[in-house]
Every structure is written in structure tokens, then in C-alpha cells.
XYZ file of C-alpha atoms in Angstrom:
535
model
C 99.045 -71.038 1.256
C 99.551 -74.587 2.500
C 101.281 -75.469 5.764
C 104.586 -77.410 5.714
C 104.259 -81.176 6.026
C 106.189 -81.183 9.299
C 103.776 -78.703 10.844
C 100.779 -80.788 9.775
C 102.316 -83.978 11.155
C 103.130 -82.305 14.463
C 99.645 -80.785 14.696
C 98.163 -84.258 14.070
C 100.275 -85.968 16.717
C 100.044 -83.273 19.401
C 96.419 -83.999 20.426
C 97.340 -87.655 20.929
C 99.816 -86.655 23.646
C 97.104 -84.805 25.546
C 94.503 -87.541 25.069
C 96.785 -90.364 26.155
C 98.161 -88.370 29.080
C 94.658 -87.825 30.482
C 93.783 -91.476 29.829
C 96.987 -92.515 31.641
C 96.057 -90.250 34.544
C 92.664 -91.944 34.806
C 94.425 -95.323 34.592
C 96.728 -94.393 37.490
C 93.918 -92.979 39.624
C 91.929 -96.164 39.130
C 94.870 -98.389 40.045
C 95.287 -96.347 43.243
C 91.568 -96.790 44.018
C 91.081 -93.034 43.933
C 88.743 -93.325 40.972
C 86.824 -96.277 42.369
C 84.054 -98.062 40.512
C 81.358 -96.270 42.497
C 83.117 -92.922 42.045
C 83.288 -93.456 38.277
C 79.614 -94.299 38.222
C 78.761 -91.110 40.119
C 80.935 -89.037 37.779
C 79.286 -90.644 34.769
C 75.862 -89.821 36.159
C 76.980 -86.214 36.572
C 78.298 -86.070 32.999
C 75.166 -87.598 31.471
C 72.738 -85.622 33.619
C 74.297 -82.151 33.678
C 77.739 -81.654 32.126
C 77.244 -83.116 28.651
C 73.877 -81.357 28.139
C 75.633 -78.055 28.912
C 78.326 -78.832 26.336
C 75.695 -79.667 23.712
C 73.590 -76.577 24.403
C 76.520 -74.164 24.417
C 78.151 -75.348 21.197
C 74.997 -75.783 19.130
C 73.377 -72.488 20.111
C 76.639 -70.548 19.746
C 77.907 -72.013 16.493
C 75.041 -73.300 14.344
C 72.544 -71.178 12.461
C 69.411 -71.725 10.422
C 71.360 -72.069 7.168
C 73.234 -75.060 8.655
C 70.173 -77.283 8.664
C 71.451 -78.918 5.482
C 74.715 -79.837 7.206
C 72.779 -81.355 10.112
C 71.054 -83.667 7.646
C 74.403 -84.583 6.068
C 75.869 -85.413 9.497
C 72.918 -87.656 10.333
C 73.255 -89.382 6.957
C 76.982 -89.937 7.464
C 76.334 -91.283 10.968
C 73.848 -93.759 9.525
C 76.384 -94.921 6.927
C 79.102 -95.154 9.597
C 77.039 -97.403 11.847
C 75.766 -99.537 8.968
C 79.246 -100.062 7.509
C 80.682 -100.897 10.913
C 77.905 -103.375 11.598
C 78.383 -105.104 8.240
C 82.146 -105.359 8.776
C 81.536 -106.865 12.226
C 79.112 -109.359 10.689
C 81.738 -110.307 8.109
C 84.276 -110.714 10.912
C 81.910 -113.076 12.739
C 81.630 -115.442 9.772
C 85.189 -115.168 8.442
C 86.925 -115.651 11.805
C 84.287 -118.043 13.205
C 83.892 -115.934 16.306
C 82.217 -117.357 19.447
C 78.476 -117.758 19.011
C 77.949 -116.460 22.533
C 79.466 -113.120 21.510
C 77.506 -112.386 18.361
C 75.582 -109.380 19.653
C 78.651 -107.991 21.397
C 80.736 -108.234 18.223
C 78.067 -106.452 16.168
C 77.969 -103.728 18.840
C 81.740 -103.361 18.582
C 81.316 -102.711 14.881
C 78.372 -100.375 15.313
C 79.266 -97.914 18.046
C 82.517 -95.900 18.233
C 83.711 -93.454 20.891
C 82.006 -90.723 18.939
C 82.278 -87.706 21.244
C 85.241 -87.394 23.655
C 88.117 -88.211 21.302
C 87.079 -86.018 18.329
C 86.207 -83.097 20.625
C 89.620 -83.309 22.297
C 91.253 -83.416 18.864
C 89.325 -80.418 17.542
C 89.930 -78.290 20.628
C 93.677 -78.925 20.441
C 93.949 -78.297 16.689
C 92.046 -75.019 16.921
C 93.932 -73.646 19.923
C 96.923 -72.410 17.915
C 94.836 -71.134 14.991
C 97.305 -72.407 12.393
C 94.987 -74.995 10.833
C 91.582 -74.149 12.300
C 90.437 -71.065 14.174
C 88.906 -71.212 17.645
C 85.500 -70.433 16.130
C 85.896 -73.317 13.685
C 86.897 -75.612 16.546
C 83.715 -74.743 18.449
C 81.652 -75.257 15.306
C 83.315 -78.644 14.848
C 82.305 -79.610 18.395
C 78.702 -78.759 17.454
C 78.922 -81.166 14.496
C 80.314 -83.845 16.825
C 77.267 -83.336 19.056
C 75.031 -84.060 16.032
C 76.999 -87.259 15.363
C 76.466 -88.150 19.017
C 72.742 -87.540 18.612
C 72.604 -89.932 15.670
C 74.308 -92.630 17.737
C 71.924 -92.073 20.645
C 68.987 -92.385 18.252
C 70.080 -95.736 16.830
C 71.583 -97.219 19.979
C 68.924 -96.239 22.485
C 65.783 -94.955 20.781
C 65.730 -97.816 18.268
C 66.889 -100.332 20.890
C 70.144 -101.585 19.359
C 71.622 -101.697 22.870
C 69.657 -104.955 23.245
C 72.148 -106.705 20.968
C 74.317 -107.367 24.009
C 71.409 -108.934 25.884
C 71.094 -111.409 23.004
C 74.408 -112.995 24.042
C 73.031 -113.773 27.504
C 69.708 -115.248 26.386
C 70.616 -118.813 27.378
C 71.796 -117.839 30.846
C 68.799 -115.605 31.490
C 66.354 -118.338 30.431
C 68.127 -121.260 32.149
C 66.295 -122.288 35.366
C 69.112 -124.635 36.396
C 71.596 -121.767 36.430
C 69.222 -119.880 38.701
C 69.192 -122.736 41.201
C 72.961 -123.097 41.034
C 73.387 -119.368 41.469
C 71.188 -119.345 44.566
C 73.074 -122.293 46.050
C 76.387 -120.584 45.388
C 75.109 -117.411 47.025
C 74.077 -119.332 50.144
C 77.396 -121.180 50.327
C 79.346 -117.964 49.931
C 77.320 -116.348 52.682
C 77.962 -119.267 55.062
C 81.687 -119.261 54.302
C 81.908 -115.507 54.769
C 80.027 -115.730 58.060
C 82.349 -118.439 59.379
C 85.370 -116.464 58.293
C 84.111 -113.379 60.078
C 83.371 -115.354 63.265
C 86.958 -116.644 63.395
C 88.493 -113.281 62.527
C 90.742 -111.761 65.141
C 89.171 -108.683 66.758
C 92.526 -106.950 66.607
C 91.947 -105.756 63.028
C 88.625 -104.162 63.908
C 90.100 -102.657 67.053
C 92.948 -101.219 64.998
C 90.443 -99.747 62.544
C 88.544 -98.150 65.413
C 91.765 -96.717 66.812
C 92.617 -95.244 63.396
C 89.242 -93.579 63.234
C 89.522 -92.222 66.759
C 92.998 -90.859 66.128
C 91.840 -89.100 62.963
C 88.880 -87.627 64.791
C 90.995 -86.526 67.745
C 93.145 -84.335 65.515
C 90.071 -82.205 64.732
C 88.234 -82.299 68.071
C 88.834 -80.597 71.375
C 90.519 -82.712 74.059
C 87.316 -82.995 76.044
C 85.611 -84.712 73.106
C 88.103 -87.561 72.787
C 86.806 -90.965 73.838
C 88.407 -92.999 76.572
C 90.444 -96.059 75.618
C 87.880 -98.368 77.156
C 85.375 -97.313 74.546
C 87.504 -98.762 71.774
C 86.697 -102.386 72.662
C 82.986 -101.704 72.797
C 83.179 -99.947 69.445
C 84.960 -102.832 67.776
C 82.674 -105.448 69.293
C 79.615 -103.481 68.239
C 80.920 -103.126 64.694
C 81.835 -106.791 64.465
C 78.466 -108.026 65.676
C 76.560 -105.609 63.462
C 78.589 -106.593 60.408
C 78.091 -110.288 61.154
C 74.352 -109.897 61.483
C 74.068 -107.929 58.261
C 76.317 -110.306 56.353
C 74.301 -113.324 57.453
C 71.033 -111.819 56.299
C 72.066 -110.298 53.012
C 74.327 -113.002 51.583
C 77.324 -112.922 49.332
C 76.077 -110.194 47.029
C 76.541 -107.603 49.773
C 79.988 -108.656 50.950
C 81.757 -105.911 49.035
C 79.450 -103.236 50.349
C 79.797 -104.571 53.896
C 83.539 -104.069 53.712
C 82.907 -100.450 52.907
C 80.301 -100.222 55.676
C 82.720 -101.591 58.247
C 85.312 -99.057 57.192
C 82.883 -96.149 57.230
C 80.381 -97.110 59.915
C 82.526 -96.938 63.042
C 80.863 -94.638 65.523
C 82.951 -91.607 66.385
C 82.081 -88.081 67.310
C 83.438 -86.765 64.008
C 82.001 -87.580 60.570
C 85.302 -86.383 59.119
C 86.996 -89.246 60.889
C 84.661 -91.771 59.358
C 85.112 -90.508 55.797
C 88.877 -90.246 56.055
C 89.181 -93.753 57.477
C 87.041 -95.267 54.726
C 89.052 -93.561 51.999
C 92.406 -94.477 53.481
C 91.299 -98.060 54.036
C 90.032 -98.470 50.458
C 93.175 -96.998 48.933
C 95.318 -99.476 50.837
C 93.410 -102.390 49.334
C 94.083 -104.199 46.087
C 93.184 -102.268 42.944
C 89.640 -102.866 41.774
C 89.234 -104.853 38.571
C 86.565 -105.956 36.157
C 84.938 -108.166 38.786
C 84.190 -105.081 40.875
C 82.660 -103.446 37.788
C 80.405 -106.471 37.297
C 79.389 -106.462 40.961
C 78.572 -102.746 40.752
C 76.504 -102.847 37.563
C 75.129 -106.362 37.254
C 71.360 -106.792 37.393
C 71.519 -110.394 36.215
C 69.189 -111.863 38.845
C 66.516 -109.223 38.321
C 66.777 -109.557 34.549
C 66.383 -113.313 34.837
C 63.301 -112.958 37.047
C 62.046 -110.213 34.699
C 61.663 -107.731 37.521
C 63.370 -105.198 35.247
C 64.155 -104.816 31.584
C 67.450 -103.831 30.025
C 67.974 -100.086 30.462
C 68.238 -97.523 27.693
C 71.643 -96.366 28.933
C 73.349 -93.169 27.876
C 76.641 -92.955 26.002
C 78.681 -92.676 29.173
C 77.468 -95.685 30.495
C 78.297 -95.684 33.298
C 74.876 -94.278 34.041
C 73.005 -97.574 34.183
C 69.461 -97.210 35.392
C 67.347 -100.383 35.292
C 63.727 -100.004 34.336
C 61.244 -101.586 36.718
C 58.571 -103.611 34.997
C 55.013 -103.504 36.396
C 53.576 -106.875 37.472
C 51.206 -107.015 34.526
C 54.180 -106.828 32.154
C 56.186 -109.673 33.665
C 54.951 -112.116 31.015
C 55.534 -110.441 27.666
C 54.693 -113.655 25.816
C 51.014 -113.121 26.619
C 50.962 -109.528 25.363
C 49.391 -108.679 22.047
C 51.424 -107.204 19.242
C 49.682 -103.867 19.678
C 50.663 -103.655 23.341
C 54.265 -104.413 22.481
C 54.288 -101.660 19.864
C 52.781 -99.182 22.305
C 55.306 -100.147 24.965
C 58.136 -99.715 22.449
C 56.903 -96.294 21.390
C 56.466 -95.302 25.020
C 60.037 -96.292 25.775
C 61.260 -94.387 22.711
C 59.412 -91.329 23.962
C 61.125 -91.650 27.332
C 64.503 -91.708 25.579
C 63.709 -88.335 24.026
C 63.127 -86.953 27.528
C 66.656 -87.652 28.774
C 68.836 -84.597 29.582
C 71.060 -85.045 26.514
C 68.075 -85.360 24.173
C 66.275 -82.401 25.695
C 69.430 -80.274 25.477
C 69.900 -81.246 21.831
C 66.293 -80.624 20.812
C 66.020 -77.292 22.649
C 69.390 -76.050 21.357
C 68.504 -76.926 17.753
C 65.183 -75.096 18.046
C 66.965 -72.013 19.390
C 69.787 -72.188 16.823
C 67.354 -72.511 13.899
C 65.221 -69.558 15.067
C 67.038 -66.188 14.670
C 64.841 -64.309 17.216
C 65.422 -66.970 19.857
C 69.140 -67.241 19.118
C 69.516 -63.460 19.447
C 68.491 -63.806 23.092
C 71.657 -65.824 23.785
C 74.349 -64.640 21.335
C 74.957 -61.722 18.971
C 73.380 -62.265 15.546
C 72.158 -60.173 12.624
C 68.703 -60.120 14.229
C 68.248 -56.912 16.233
C 67.548 -57.543 19.894
C 67.817 -55.055 22.780
C 70.939 -55.795 24.828
C 71.269 -56.152 28.569
C 72.949 -53.333 30.556
C 76.354 -54.910 29.919
C 75.746 -54.674 26.139
C 75.409 -58.441 25.898
C 72.331 -60.412 24.770
C 69.692 -60.714 27.505
C 70.318 -64.410 28.152
C 74.066 -64.447 27.525
C 74.589 -65.603 31.105
C 73.028 -68.949 30.121
C 75.735 -69.404 27.489
C 78.371 -68.448 30.070
C 77.072 -71.050 32.523
C 76.787 -73.852 29.983
C 80.219 -73.029 28.564
C 81.823 -73.118 32.010
C 80.148 -76.378 33.064
C 80.377 -78.112 29.689
C 84.145 -77.601 29.500
C 84.552 -80.345 32.119
C 82.838 -82.977 29.974
C 85.762 -84.113 27.828
C 88.477 -84.231 30.561
C 86.180 -86.229 32.846
C 85.224 -88.504 29.966
C 88.882 -89.245 29.177
C 89.648 -89.860 32.863
C 86.774 -92.348 33.005
C 88.071 -93.959 29.823
C 91.453 -94.508 31.456
C 89.838 -95.838 34.629
C 87.785 -98.308 32.593
C 90.833 -99.556 30.690
C 92.698 -99.972 34.003
C 90.095 -102.480 35.194
C 90.015 -104.615 32.053
C 91.161 -108.139 32.798
C 91.088 -111.190 30.555
C 90.626 -114.470 32.414
C 90.282 -116.871 29.486
C 90.960 -116.577 25.770
C 88.894 -118.598 23.326
C 91.197 -120.599 21.010
C 91.616 -118.759 17.726
C 89.961 -115.602 19.019
C 93.058 -113.579 18.139
C 91.871 -113.626 14.522
C 88.649 -111.881 15.533
C 90.578 -109.282 17.553
C 92.940 -108.500 14.676
C 90.204 -108.338 12.049
C 87.740 -106.181 14.005
C 90.585 -103.822 14.968
C 91.640 -103.554 11.327
C 88.019 -102.962 10.305
C 87.518 -100.177 12.836
C 90.849 -98.371 12.522
C 91.966 -99.095 8.937
C 89.118 -100.160 6.644
C 86.462 -97.792 8.006
C 88.767 -94.725 7.796
C 89.594 -95.558 4.165
C 85.888 -95.924 3.445
C 85.217 -92.617 5.231
C 87.826 -90.744 3.200
C 86.364 -92.104 -0.030
C 82.767 -91.338 0.946
C 83.499 -87.766 2.089
C 85.482 -87.155 -1.108
C 82.471 -88.231 -3.154
C 80.136 -86.033 -1.110
C 82.513 -83.078 -1.533
C 82.724 -83.620 -5.302
C 78.932 -83.723 -5.420
C 78.850 -80.284 -3.796
C 77.074 -81.310 -0.625
C 79.621 -79.666 1.701
C 79.460 -76.295 -0.097
C 83.156 -75.788 0.623
C 82.774 -76.489 4.346
C 86.176 -78.093 4.958
C 85.580 -78.283 8.707
C 82.543 -80.540 8.329
C 84.481 -82.719 5.915
C 87.337 -83.032 8.409
C 84.990 -83.915 11.295
C 83.248 -86.499 9.101
C 86.519 -88.269 8.281
C 87.609 -88.119 11.927
C 84.452 -89.914 13.061
C 85.282 -92.869 10.807
C 88.662 -93.463 12.487
C 87.621 -93.918 16.127
C 87.805 -96.992 18.395
C 84.901 -98.422 20.345
C 83.082 -96.690 23.140
C 83.946 -98.130 26.554
C 80.239 -97.847 27.406
C 79.967 -101.362 25.954
C 81.809 -102.580 29.064
C 78.949 -101.409 31.252
C 76.258 -102.816 28.964
C 77.990 -106.184 29.199
C 78.495 -105.944 32.972
C 74.798 -105.145 33.379
C 73.865 -108.553 31.913
C 76.733 -110.601 33.402
C 76.178 -113.062 36.239
C 78.581 -111.919 39.011
C 78.615 -115.403 40.545
C 79.625 -117.157 37.337
C 83.238 -118.015 36.631
C 82.579 -117.822 32.877
C 82.736 -114.226 31.618
C 83.374 -114.987 27.956
C 81.551 -111.890 26.677
C 83.523 -109.568 28.938
C 86.836 -111.252 28.081
C 86.194 -110.916 24.334
C 85.220 -107.273 24.626
C 88.223 -106.457 26.828
C 90.652 -107.934 24.311
C 89.150 -105.917 21.457
C 89.220 -102.659 23.412
C 92.802 -103.144 24.600
C 93.996 -103.903 21.078
C 92.205 -100.900 19.555
C 93.501 -98.358 22.062
C 97.028 -99.762 21.688
C 96.924 -99.091 17.935
C 94.962 -95.833 17.963
C 97.989 -93.589 18.605
C 99.341 -94.661 15.183
C 96.215 -94.834 13.031
C 94.455 -91.636 14.132
C 97.376 -89.195 13.569
C 98.017 -90.832 10.193
C 94.363 -90.374 9.200
C 94.358 -86.745 10.362
C 97.610 -85.956 8.533
C 96.366 -87.503 5.302
C 93.033 -85.678 5.527
C 94.573 -82.289 6.255
C 97.318 -82.504 3.655
C 95.781 -84.503 0.819
C 92.007 -84.063 1.104
C 91.818 -80.508 2.483
C 95.140 -79.207 1.058
C 96.056 -77.484 4.328
């Protein structure tokens, strides 16, 4: 029995409300400087290192079995086709719209890599909650398939090194010695100007900051621990002189961090006072924007001097970890081809040792082995139970389920925070054609292609009647870009340059896609459920 059209339409639109509400919440928190750039980076590290691996392990071990190995191969094949088709459409966009030559690699990356995990997981969890279209068990199984799609993207983007496409757009800046000299001169000038400004600054602001800290501390301390008023002047003078000395020695690149140090480094007898003052002070400041993101993530100077190489970042991006290059590797031109191949294979091996990769590999091994799986969940394989009549290692599934549930909400909050900081300074003449075409390719042409391809696969009998896998496959073809591209671009951007063409182009594309997504995705889901799956 099929569901009424109105019910299908409502079920397709309902997840969008939840997704956009969480994104809007992240947007608001970022504008209020509650989700600061550094906070988002720390949260992203937590997601990549611990939370997402728990989500992967829980869903794959609990919902996949040895007979699903065929479906895993189909998912990987579909992921390969998805990335290839997106890349070809982006290449066509580059030539048809005559896109900026300095944004070739970025445009190809926009076509290649969608937001392949958070959005489809949120959609599946909402659709399966009521049980009218998909059961809760089917929703969890769908999340496991999404994790396999994510693994395919990680393989191509990081293990095979396609993340280096963005570095290609910065090749001229990284190899230009004149820009290095100009950058150093600008840094020195900024440091001198900042020092002079700090010397002429009225001590009243620092004194007021010290008083705020002391008043916050006094509310928690006994009266005998409160400082005398005469200590306030010495505190402010000490802070001012220390800040001036540090600013003079470190230059303009540390100005932003010095502001935080001044706010948090005032000496009081209560650490609570220091933390509260720093937070209150930061939230009263102007909302952070894309320039703060660049300052936080940029490793432009070290990339130019080849002290590090571009990092194999994880899907959340926000976890940017530069890779230090040993001195003997600072001149790759002199290396033999064999050494380069060995270095590439070594780096690929390191990518397989990341938490997400280890969680995926270990969970697949357990899911494909009935005796091992029986240790974690109930299966047909007979295994002695624990005293609570549960599998011996069921507590591992409980832990990973509890921790992994935070992955998608945090990911959507970070998505909203990233969008809140997007800012376009300059628009290349005629670039609107590129924005419109790449948005149409990602959210209109690719979904149509995905529906056609999955229909052909279904008619060929590959899905074996697995409508859930077919639905997840179509859903993956209708997603916008991953905001992780923002952090890849920021990593290579010169923070002292006024020209951020690559970041401006990417910001326009992301803004346009997420403004259209609330129309295209529900339409795709409704069509798939009603026409393709006959729900």
C-alpha cells in the first residue's frame, strides 16, 4: 500500500526544517562569538578524532552483515561515479563560463566533493523516526551506507591526494619570491604600527579590564582574598608592558592572539575570573569573519618556505594538521622518482591510520565475521551472553552509540558557523555565470543523473530489492558542497594579502547552493520515494 502524496511531501520537507534550524542556530552562535573560530576548530578535532569514529563503528557493526559485502562494493562504485561526474561537470563549467584561471583547482574540488555525511544522515534519521516510510532499523542501516560513501570520499580526497587541487591555485603565490619580501615588509610595518598604537593607548581601558576581572573574582572569593584598589594600577601597567613587549617581538601575525592574551592573562587570585572576563570580552567584540578563519588556519608562510607540506585533512576540516617536512625533503626537485613514490605510499599509509579509517576498517572486519559480530550484537551465531543476557561486548556498542549521536548535530552547528563567516570582498566580472552553472550542476543535473543511474542498476538486479540502498544512493547525488573546502582554501591563503579571489569564489558558490538546497533536496526525495520506490 502506497502512502498519500501529501504524506510523502511532508515527510520530505520535514527534515529540512530540522537541518536548517540547527544550521541557523550555528549561524547565530557564530555571530555572537560563542562558536568562535578556535572553538569550532576544537569541536572539529573532537568530531574527527572521537565522535565520528564512534558513529561509524556503531552503525556498521550493528547494521551490516557478511551478505552485505556486495552492497558495499556497489556503494563504492556509485561514489566513484558521483565524484567523476561532478568533476567532469565542474571542468565543463570552467571552459563554458570562462572561470578565473586562479580558481581552477577550487572549482574542480567544488564539483568533486559534496557534503556526503551530515545532511543525508540527518535526513535518514528524521524519515525513520515515525516509521511510516522507513523503520528505525532501516534508518540505522542507511546511516551505515552513508558511512561507506564517506569512506569512498576519504579514499579519493585524502589517500589519493585530490585535496592538493586547491594548492594548485596558489602555485604562483607560493613560488613568488617577491611576494615573500613584500609579505615580510608588510608584517614589519604592521608590527610597528601596532606597537605605536599600543604605546599611545589610554591605560584606562586596561585598568577597566582589570577591574572587571577583579569584580568577577571577588564574587567567588572570601573578603580577605580581595585585592586592594592600589593593586589595580600595577596590574594594568604590568599587563600593558608585557603585551607591548610580546607584540614587538612577534609581529603582526600574533596581534589577534595577543588580544585574547590581554583579556585572559590578567593576574587575579581566581582562574574563574580570568576565563569569564575573556569570554565576556570576546563576545562584546565584532563578529568574527572569514579573515579570522584565514588567520586561524593559514600556513602560507611555512608552505612557501617548504617547512611543511599540505595536510591530508579529514572531512570536517576543520581539523587541519600541517605535516612537518624533514630537512632532507625540503628540495623535492632533487629527489628521485622512486623516493617520491615511496613518500606518496608512506603518506597514503598514514591516511589509513587516522581514527575514521581505523574505525571503518575494524568495524567492517567485525561486521563481515559472524563470530566477531556476535560479541557485540545478537546474531544467528551462538555466543554465550553476559550476565545481563546481552552479548559480552554490548557495552562497546552502547558507548559508541551514545557518543556517535552527537556527530551530526555538531556537524550541522559547525556548518552554520562556517556559513556565518563567509564574506565576499570582490566579485570577478562575469563570475555569476560560474556560480549559477556549478549550482545547477550540483543540485539539478547530478540528481537527475543519479536517478537515472540508480534506476539502471535496479533494473539490472544489483540492488536485489534493497530500496533503502537505492534511496541513499539517489540522496547522495543531490547534496551541496562540503564546507571543509573553506578550510583547505584558508590553509593556503596568505593572511596578509588583500586579494582572496579563491576564497571569494568559493564563498559565493557555497552561499548560492545552500540557498537553493531547501527546494531541490525535498523535491528529489519526494520524486524518489513516490516515483522510483513507489512508497
